Coordinates of C-alpha atoms in Angstrom, one line a residue:
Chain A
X1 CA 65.7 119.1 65.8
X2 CA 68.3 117.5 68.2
X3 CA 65.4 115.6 70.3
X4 CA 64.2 114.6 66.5
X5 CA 67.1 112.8 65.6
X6 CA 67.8 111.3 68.8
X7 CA 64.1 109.8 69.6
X8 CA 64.8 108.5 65.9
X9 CA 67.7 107.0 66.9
X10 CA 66.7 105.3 69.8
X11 CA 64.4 104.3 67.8
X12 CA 66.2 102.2 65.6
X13 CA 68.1 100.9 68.5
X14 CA 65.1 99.0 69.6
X15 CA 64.5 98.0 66.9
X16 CA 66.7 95.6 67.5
X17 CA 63.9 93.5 68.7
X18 CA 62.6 92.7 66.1
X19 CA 66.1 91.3 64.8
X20 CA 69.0 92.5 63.5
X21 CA 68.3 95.2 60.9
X22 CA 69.9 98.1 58.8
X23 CA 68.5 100.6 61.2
X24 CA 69.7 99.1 64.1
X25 CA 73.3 98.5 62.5
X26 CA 73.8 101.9 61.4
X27 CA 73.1 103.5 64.6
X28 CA 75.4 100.6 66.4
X29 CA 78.3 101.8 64.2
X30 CA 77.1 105.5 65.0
X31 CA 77.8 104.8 68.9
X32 CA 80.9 102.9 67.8
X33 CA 82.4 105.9 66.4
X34 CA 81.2 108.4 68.7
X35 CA 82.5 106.2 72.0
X36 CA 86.0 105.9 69.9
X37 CA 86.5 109.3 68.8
X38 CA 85.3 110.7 72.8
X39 CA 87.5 107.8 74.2
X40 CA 90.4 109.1 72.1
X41 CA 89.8 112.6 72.9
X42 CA 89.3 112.0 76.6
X43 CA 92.8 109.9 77.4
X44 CA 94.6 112.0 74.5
X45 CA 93.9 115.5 76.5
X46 CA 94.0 113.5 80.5
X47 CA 97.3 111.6 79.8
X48 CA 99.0 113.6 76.6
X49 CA 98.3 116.8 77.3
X50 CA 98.3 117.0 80.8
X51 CA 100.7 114.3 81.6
X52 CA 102.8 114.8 78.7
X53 CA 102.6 118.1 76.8
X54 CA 102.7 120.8 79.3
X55 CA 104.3 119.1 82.2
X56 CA 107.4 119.0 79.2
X57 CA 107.1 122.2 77.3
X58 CA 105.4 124.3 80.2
X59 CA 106.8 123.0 83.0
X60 CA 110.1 122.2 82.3
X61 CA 109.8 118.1 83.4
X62 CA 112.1 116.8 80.6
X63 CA 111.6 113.5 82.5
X64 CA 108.5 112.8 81.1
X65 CA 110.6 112.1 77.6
X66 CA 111.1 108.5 79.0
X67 CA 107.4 107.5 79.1
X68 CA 107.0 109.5 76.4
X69 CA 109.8 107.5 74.4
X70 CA 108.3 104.3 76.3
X71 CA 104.9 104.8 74.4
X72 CA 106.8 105.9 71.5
X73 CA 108.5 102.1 71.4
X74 CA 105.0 101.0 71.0
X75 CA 105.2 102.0 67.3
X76 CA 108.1 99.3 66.2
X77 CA 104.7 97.1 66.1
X78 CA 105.1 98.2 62.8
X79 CA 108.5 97.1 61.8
X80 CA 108.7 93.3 61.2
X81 CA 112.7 93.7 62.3
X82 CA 112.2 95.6 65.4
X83 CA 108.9 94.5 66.6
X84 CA 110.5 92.8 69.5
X85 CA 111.2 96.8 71.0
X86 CA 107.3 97.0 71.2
X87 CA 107.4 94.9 74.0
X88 CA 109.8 96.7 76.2
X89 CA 106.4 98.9 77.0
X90 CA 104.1 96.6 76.9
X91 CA 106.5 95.1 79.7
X92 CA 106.5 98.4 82.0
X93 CA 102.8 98.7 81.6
X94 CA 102.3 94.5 82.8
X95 CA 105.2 94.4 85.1
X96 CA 104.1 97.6 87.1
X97 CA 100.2 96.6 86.5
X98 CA 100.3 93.5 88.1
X99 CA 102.9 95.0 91.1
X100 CA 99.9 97.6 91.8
X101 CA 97.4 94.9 92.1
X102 CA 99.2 92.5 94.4
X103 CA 99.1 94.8 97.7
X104 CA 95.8 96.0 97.4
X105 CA 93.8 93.1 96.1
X106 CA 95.1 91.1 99.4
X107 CA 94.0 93.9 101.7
X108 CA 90.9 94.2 100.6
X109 CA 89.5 91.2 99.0
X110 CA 91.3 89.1 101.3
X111 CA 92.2 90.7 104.8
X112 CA 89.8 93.1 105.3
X113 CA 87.2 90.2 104.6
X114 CA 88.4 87.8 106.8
X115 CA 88.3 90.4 109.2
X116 CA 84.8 91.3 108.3
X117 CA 84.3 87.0 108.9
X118 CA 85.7 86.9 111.8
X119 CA 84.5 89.4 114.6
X120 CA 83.9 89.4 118.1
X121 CA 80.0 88.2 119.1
X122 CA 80.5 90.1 122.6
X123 CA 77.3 93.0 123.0
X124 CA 75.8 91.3 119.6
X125 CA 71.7 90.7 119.8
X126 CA 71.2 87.1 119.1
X127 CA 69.5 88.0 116.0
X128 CA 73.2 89.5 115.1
X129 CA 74.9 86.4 116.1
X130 CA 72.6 83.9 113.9
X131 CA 73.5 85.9 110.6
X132 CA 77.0 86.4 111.4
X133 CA 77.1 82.4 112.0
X134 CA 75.3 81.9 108.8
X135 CA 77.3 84.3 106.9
X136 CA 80.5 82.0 108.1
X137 CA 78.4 78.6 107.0
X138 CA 77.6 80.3 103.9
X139 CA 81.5 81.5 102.8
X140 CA 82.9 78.0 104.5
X141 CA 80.9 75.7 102.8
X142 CA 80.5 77.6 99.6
X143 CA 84.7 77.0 99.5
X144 CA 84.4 73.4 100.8
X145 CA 82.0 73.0 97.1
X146 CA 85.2 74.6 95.4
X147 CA 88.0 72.6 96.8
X148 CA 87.8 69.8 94.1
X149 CA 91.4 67.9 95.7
X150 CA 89.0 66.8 98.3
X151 CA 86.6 63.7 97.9
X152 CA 83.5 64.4 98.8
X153 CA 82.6 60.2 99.0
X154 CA 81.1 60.6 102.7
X155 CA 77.7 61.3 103.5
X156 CA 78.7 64.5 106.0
X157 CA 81.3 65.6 103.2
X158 CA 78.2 65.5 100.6
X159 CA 75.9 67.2 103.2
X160 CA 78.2 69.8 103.8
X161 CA 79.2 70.4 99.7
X162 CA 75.2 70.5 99.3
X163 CA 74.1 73.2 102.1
X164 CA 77.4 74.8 99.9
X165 CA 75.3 74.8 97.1
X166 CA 72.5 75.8 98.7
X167 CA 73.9 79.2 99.6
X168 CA 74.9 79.7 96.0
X169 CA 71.6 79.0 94.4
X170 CA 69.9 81.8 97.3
X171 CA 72.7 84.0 96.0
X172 CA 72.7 83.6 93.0
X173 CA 68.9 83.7 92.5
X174 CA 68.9 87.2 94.7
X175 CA 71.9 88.2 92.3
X176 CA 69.9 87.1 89.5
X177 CA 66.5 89.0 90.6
X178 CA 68.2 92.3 91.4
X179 CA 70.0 92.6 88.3
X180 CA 66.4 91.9 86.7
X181 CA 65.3 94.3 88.5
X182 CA 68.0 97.2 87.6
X183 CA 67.7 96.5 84.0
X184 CA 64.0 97.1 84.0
X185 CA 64.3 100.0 86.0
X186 CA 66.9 101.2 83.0
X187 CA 64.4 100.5 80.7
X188 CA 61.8 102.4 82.5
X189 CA 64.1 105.1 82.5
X190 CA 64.9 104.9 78.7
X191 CA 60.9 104.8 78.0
X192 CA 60.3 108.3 80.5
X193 CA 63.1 109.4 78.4
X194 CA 61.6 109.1 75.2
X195 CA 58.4 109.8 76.2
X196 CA 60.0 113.2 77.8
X197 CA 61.9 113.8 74.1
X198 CA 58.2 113.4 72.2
X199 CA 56.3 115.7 74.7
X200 CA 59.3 118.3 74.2
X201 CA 58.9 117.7 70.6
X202 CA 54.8 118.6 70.1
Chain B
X1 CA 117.6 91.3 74.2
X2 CA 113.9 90.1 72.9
X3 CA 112.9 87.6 76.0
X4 CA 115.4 89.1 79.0
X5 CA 114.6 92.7 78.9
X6 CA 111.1 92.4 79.1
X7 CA 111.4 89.8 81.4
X8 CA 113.8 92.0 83.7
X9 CA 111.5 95.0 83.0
X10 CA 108.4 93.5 84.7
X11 CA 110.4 91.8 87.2
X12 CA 111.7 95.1 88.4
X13 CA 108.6 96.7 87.8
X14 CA 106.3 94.3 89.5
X15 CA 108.5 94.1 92.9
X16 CA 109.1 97.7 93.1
X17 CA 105.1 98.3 92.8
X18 CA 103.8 95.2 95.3
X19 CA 106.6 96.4 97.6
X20 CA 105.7 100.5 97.6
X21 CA 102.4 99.0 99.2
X22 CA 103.8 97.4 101.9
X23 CA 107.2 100.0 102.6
X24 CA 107.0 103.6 103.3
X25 CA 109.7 105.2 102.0
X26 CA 109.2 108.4 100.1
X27 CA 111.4 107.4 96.9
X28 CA 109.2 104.7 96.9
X29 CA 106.2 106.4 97.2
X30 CA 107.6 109.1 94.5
X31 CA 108.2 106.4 91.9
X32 CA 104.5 104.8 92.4
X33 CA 103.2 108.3 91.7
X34 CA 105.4 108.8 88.7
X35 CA 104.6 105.1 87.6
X36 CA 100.1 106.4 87.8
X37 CA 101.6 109.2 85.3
X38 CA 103.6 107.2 83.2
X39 CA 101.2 104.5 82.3
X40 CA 98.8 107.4 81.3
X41 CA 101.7 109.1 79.0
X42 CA 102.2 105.3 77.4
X43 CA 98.6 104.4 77.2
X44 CA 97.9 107.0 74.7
X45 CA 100.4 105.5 72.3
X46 CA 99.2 102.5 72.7
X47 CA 95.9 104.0 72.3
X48 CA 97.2 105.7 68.8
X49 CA 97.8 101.5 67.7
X50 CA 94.3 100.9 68.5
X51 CA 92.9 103.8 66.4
X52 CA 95.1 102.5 63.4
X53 CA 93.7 98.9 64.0
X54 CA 89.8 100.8 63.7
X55 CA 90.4 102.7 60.6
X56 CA 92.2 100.1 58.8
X57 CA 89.7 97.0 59.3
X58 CA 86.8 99.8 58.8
X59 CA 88.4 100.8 55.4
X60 CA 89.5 97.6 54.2
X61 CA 85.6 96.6 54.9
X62 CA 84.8 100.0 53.0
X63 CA 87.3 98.2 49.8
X64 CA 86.3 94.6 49.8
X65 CA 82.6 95.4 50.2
X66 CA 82.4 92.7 52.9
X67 CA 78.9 94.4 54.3
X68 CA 77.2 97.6 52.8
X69 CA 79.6 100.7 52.4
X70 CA 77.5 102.3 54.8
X71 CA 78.1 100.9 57.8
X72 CA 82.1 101.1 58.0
X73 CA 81.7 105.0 56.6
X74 CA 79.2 105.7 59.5
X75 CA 82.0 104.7 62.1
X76 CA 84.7 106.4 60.4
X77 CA 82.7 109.2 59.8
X78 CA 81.7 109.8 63.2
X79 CA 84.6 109.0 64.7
X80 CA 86.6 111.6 62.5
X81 CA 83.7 114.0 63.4
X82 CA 84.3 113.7 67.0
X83 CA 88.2 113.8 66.9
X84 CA 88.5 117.2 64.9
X85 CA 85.5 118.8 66.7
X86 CA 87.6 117.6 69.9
X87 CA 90.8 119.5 68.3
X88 CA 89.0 122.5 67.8
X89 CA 86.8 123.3 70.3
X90 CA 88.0 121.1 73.3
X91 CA 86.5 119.1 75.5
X92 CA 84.9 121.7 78.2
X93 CA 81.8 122.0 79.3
X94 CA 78.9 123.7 76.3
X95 CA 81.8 122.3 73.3
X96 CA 80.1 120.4 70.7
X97 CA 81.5 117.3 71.8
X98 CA 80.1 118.0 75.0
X99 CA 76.8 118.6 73.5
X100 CA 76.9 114.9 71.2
X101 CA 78.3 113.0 74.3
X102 CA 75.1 114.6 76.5
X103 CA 72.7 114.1 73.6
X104 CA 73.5 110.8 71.9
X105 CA 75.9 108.5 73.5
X106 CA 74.5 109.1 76.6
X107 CA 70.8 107.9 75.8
X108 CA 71.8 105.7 72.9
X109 CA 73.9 103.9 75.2
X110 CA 71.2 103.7 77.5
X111 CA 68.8 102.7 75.3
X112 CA 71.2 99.6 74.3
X113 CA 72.0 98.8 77.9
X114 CA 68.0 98.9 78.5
X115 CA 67.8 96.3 75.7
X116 CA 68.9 93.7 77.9
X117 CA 65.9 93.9 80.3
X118 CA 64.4 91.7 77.7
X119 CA 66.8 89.4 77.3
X120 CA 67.4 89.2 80.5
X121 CA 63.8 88.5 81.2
X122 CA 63.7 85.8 78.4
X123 CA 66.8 84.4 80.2
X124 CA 65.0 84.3 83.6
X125 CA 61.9 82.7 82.3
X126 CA 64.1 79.6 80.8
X127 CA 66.4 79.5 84.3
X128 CA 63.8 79.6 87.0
X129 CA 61.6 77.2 86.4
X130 CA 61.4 74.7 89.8
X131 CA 62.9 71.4 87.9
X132 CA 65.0 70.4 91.4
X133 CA 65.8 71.6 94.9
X134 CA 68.5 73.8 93.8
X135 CA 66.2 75.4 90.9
X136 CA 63.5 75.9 93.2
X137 CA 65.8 78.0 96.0
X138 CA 67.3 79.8 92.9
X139 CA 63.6 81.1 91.9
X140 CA 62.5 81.5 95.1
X141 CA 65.3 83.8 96.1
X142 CA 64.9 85.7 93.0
X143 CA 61.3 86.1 93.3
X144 CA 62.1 87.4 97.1
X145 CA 64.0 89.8 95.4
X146 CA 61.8 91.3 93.0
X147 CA 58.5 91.6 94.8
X148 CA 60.8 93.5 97.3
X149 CA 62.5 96.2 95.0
X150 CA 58.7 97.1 93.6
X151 CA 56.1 99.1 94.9
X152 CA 53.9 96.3 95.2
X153 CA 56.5 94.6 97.6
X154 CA 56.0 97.2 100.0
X155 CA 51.8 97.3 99.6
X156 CA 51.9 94.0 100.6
X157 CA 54.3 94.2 103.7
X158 CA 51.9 97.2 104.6
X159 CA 48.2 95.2 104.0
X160 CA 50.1 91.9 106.2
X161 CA 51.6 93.9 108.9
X162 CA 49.4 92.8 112.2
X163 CA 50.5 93.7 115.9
X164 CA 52.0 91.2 118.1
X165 CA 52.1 92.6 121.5
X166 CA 52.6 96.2 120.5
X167 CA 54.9 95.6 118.0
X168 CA 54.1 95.6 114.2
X169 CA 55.3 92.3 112.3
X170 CA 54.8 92.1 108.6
X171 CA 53.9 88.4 107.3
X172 CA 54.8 89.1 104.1
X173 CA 57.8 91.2 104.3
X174 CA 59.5 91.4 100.9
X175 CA 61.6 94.5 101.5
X176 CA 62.9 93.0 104.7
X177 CA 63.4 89.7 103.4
X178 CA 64.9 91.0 100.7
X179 CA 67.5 93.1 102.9
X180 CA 68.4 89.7 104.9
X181 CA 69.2 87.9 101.6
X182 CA 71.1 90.4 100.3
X183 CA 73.0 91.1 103.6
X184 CA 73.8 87.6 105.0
X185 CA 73.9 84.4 103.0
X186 CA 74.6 86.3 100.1
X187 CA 77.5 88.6 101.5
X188 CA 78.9 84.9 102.7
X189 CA 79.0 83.5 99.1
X190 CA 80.2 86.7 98.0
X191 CA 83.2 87.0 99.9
X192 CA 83.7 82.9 99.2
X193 CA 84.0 84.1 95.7
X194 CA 86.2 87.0 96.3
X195 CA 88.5 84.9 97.7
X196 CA 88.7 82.4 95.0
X197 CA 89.3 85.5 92.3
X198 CA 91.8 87.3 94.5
X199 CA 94.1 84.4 95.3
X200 CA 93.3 83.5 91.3
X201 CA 94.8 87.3 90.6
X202 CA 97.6 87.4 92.9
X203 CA 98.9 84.3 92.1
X204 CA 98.7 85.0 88.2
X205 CA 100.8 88.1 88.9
X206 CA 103.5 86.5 91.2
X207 CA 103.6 84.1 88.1
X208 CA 103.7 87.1 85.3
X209 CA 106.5 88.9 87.7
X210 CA 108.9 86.0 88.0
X211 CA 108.7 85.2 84.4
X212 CA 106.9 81.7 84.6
X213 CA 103.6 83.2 82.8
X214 CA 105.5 84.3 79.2
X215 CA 102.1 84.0 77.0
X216 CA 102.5 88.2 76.8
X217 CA 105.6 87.8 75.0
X218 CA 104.6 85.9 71.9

């Protein structure tokens, strides 16, 4: 009965290609619900329960009463006099947010990378060499296209801008095919599904 | 009281957090754990907001008939049907919840997700199409690509793979070709990108942490 109603489902989903329909619409809403509901369920037992609930009432953490009356401020939303308290929260949650960000984002997206960039050619094969020196032509010239306080009026400064886009359209052309590529494998997937649903079903 | 506190409040916040990264001291390291906790604890308030917000606009849709009945009851339906079977029989492993999440958001989700291979493919058709240079490298790359994630890819490295010398070369070698793409010029744009974003990130949070970036407040 279960695989009934969700081959039917699915169903309607692609139906979608044909247009927008009621069938589709009804079972967008369905997922809409579902992924709320689970979503609420899921943070409300992982953050109020575990984080909240028992670590005050089984443990005997009575700190946890500030978040808890943190979150709580969140509720003067509501009051068109005290609505300014529901950003006090909102504050912790950006201020703290951002501060968690800062240190990691530079050691990985920037250090680490440059550090990746910028190694040492000694017991490379030349073959090694080559890409590593076209993987440096690729990221400097790629940031040479993106550094619009330059004029780029010279020939060389054009020629090097262009091999910039160059790199971009290979990338983005190989980003462009693999994602392609994963979504059709999805869709195979979904299809073995369904086919795997009707051959449960008879 | 309505600007200042919130503006002190991240300040604090922000410099206590970028500086527990870069300082080891165990109060430090004791408040960054308690801060992973905390946001959890207030995110579920906020989370309580955002619930509100659903039922209201799908019961006010439900009132002014602003599209058929049905579809704001199926969401609030559903999502009501979740919530109390949640309550009731938790979230473990063989609860009914469980068994809806397993047995219809997984593969409806995947079934919308698998939509966009079409669209995708509709998009692809209009993009590559060899107008210029740059068009032409854009569809050759991504033509490299997908003859060398398929089956046929590999056939074909296999029927042009002759022996030079003892060692096998592959004429048409998609797979490899593939690999090199992926690996080198693309790894180089990729990291020209990353370091556009993160300087684009850090420097949006230095300006939310020392109170120059307000927008959040209005």
């Amino acid at each position: 009965m279960v695989e009934i109603i969700t081959l039917i489902l699915m169903l309607f989903v692609l139906s979608f290609l044909m247009g927008d329909n009621p069938f589709f619409k009804f079972t967008e809403r369905l997922i809409v619900g579902i992924s709320a509901g689970y979503g609420f369920l899921k943070l409300f037992d992982d953050g109020f329960i575990k984080k909240f609930w028992i670590p005050l009432f089984q443990e005997g953490q009575y700190w946890v009463i500030i978040p808890g009356l943190l979150g709580m401020m969140f509720f003067f939303t509501f009051s068109k006099r005290w609505n300014f308290l529901a950003k006090y929260p909102l504050a912790f949650l950006l201020g703290t947010g951002v501060g968690l960000e800062i240190g990691p984002r530079i050691e990985t997206s920037i250090l680490r990378q440059i550090n990746a960039t910028a190694v040492n050619f000694s017991g490379m094969s030349a073959g090694q060499v080559i890409n590593y020196i076209i993987i440096l032509i690729a990221l400097l010239t790629t940031m040479y296209y993106f550094l619009f306080v330059l004029r780029r009026d010279r020939p060389a400064e054009k020629l090097i801008a262009n091999i910039g886009i160059f790199f971009m359209m290979l990338g983005f052309g190989a980003s462009f095919g693999y994602t392609i590529m994963g979504r059709i494998s999805l869709l195979i997937e979904v299809i073995n599904i369904f086919f795997e649903k009707i051959t449960s079903i008879f | 009281m309505k600007i200042m506190v919130p503006l002190l409040i991240v300040f604090i916040g922000g410099m206590l957090m970028t500086f527990q990264y870069y300082i080891d001291i165990p109060l430090l390291n004791n408040i960054y754990k308690g801060v992973l906790d905390w946001h959890m604890v207030i995110a579920v308030f906020a989370l309580v907001i955002a619930v509100k917000s659903l039922i209201e606009r799908q019961w006010k849709n439900f009132r002014q008939k602003t599209e058929h009945p049905v579809y704001p009851l199926t969401t609030l339906i559903s999502f009501f049907a979740v919530v109390l079977l949640g309550i009731f029989f938790g979230l473990k492993q063989g609860s009914p919840v469980n068994f809806i999440y397993n047995n219809f958001l997984v593969p409806l989700q995947a079934t919308i997700f698998s939509l966009l291979a079409f669209y995708i493919s509709s998009a692809a058709y209009r993009a590559f199409r060899a107008k210029n240079f740059s068009s032409t490298v854009l569809l050759i790359a991504a033509m490299i690509v997908v003859m060398g994630r398929i089956p046929l890819g590999d056939l074909i490295a296999t029927w042009t793979t002759i022996s030079i010398s003892g060692k096998d070369f592959a004429i048409l070698d998609f797979p490899g070709w593939t690999r090199w793409i992926l690996t080198v010029p693309n790894v180089g744009i990729k990291r020209a990108f990353i370091f556009g974003i993160t300087l684009g990130i850090v420097s949006t949070s230095l300006k939310v942490i020392l109170g120059i970036e307000r927008g959040w407040l209005k």
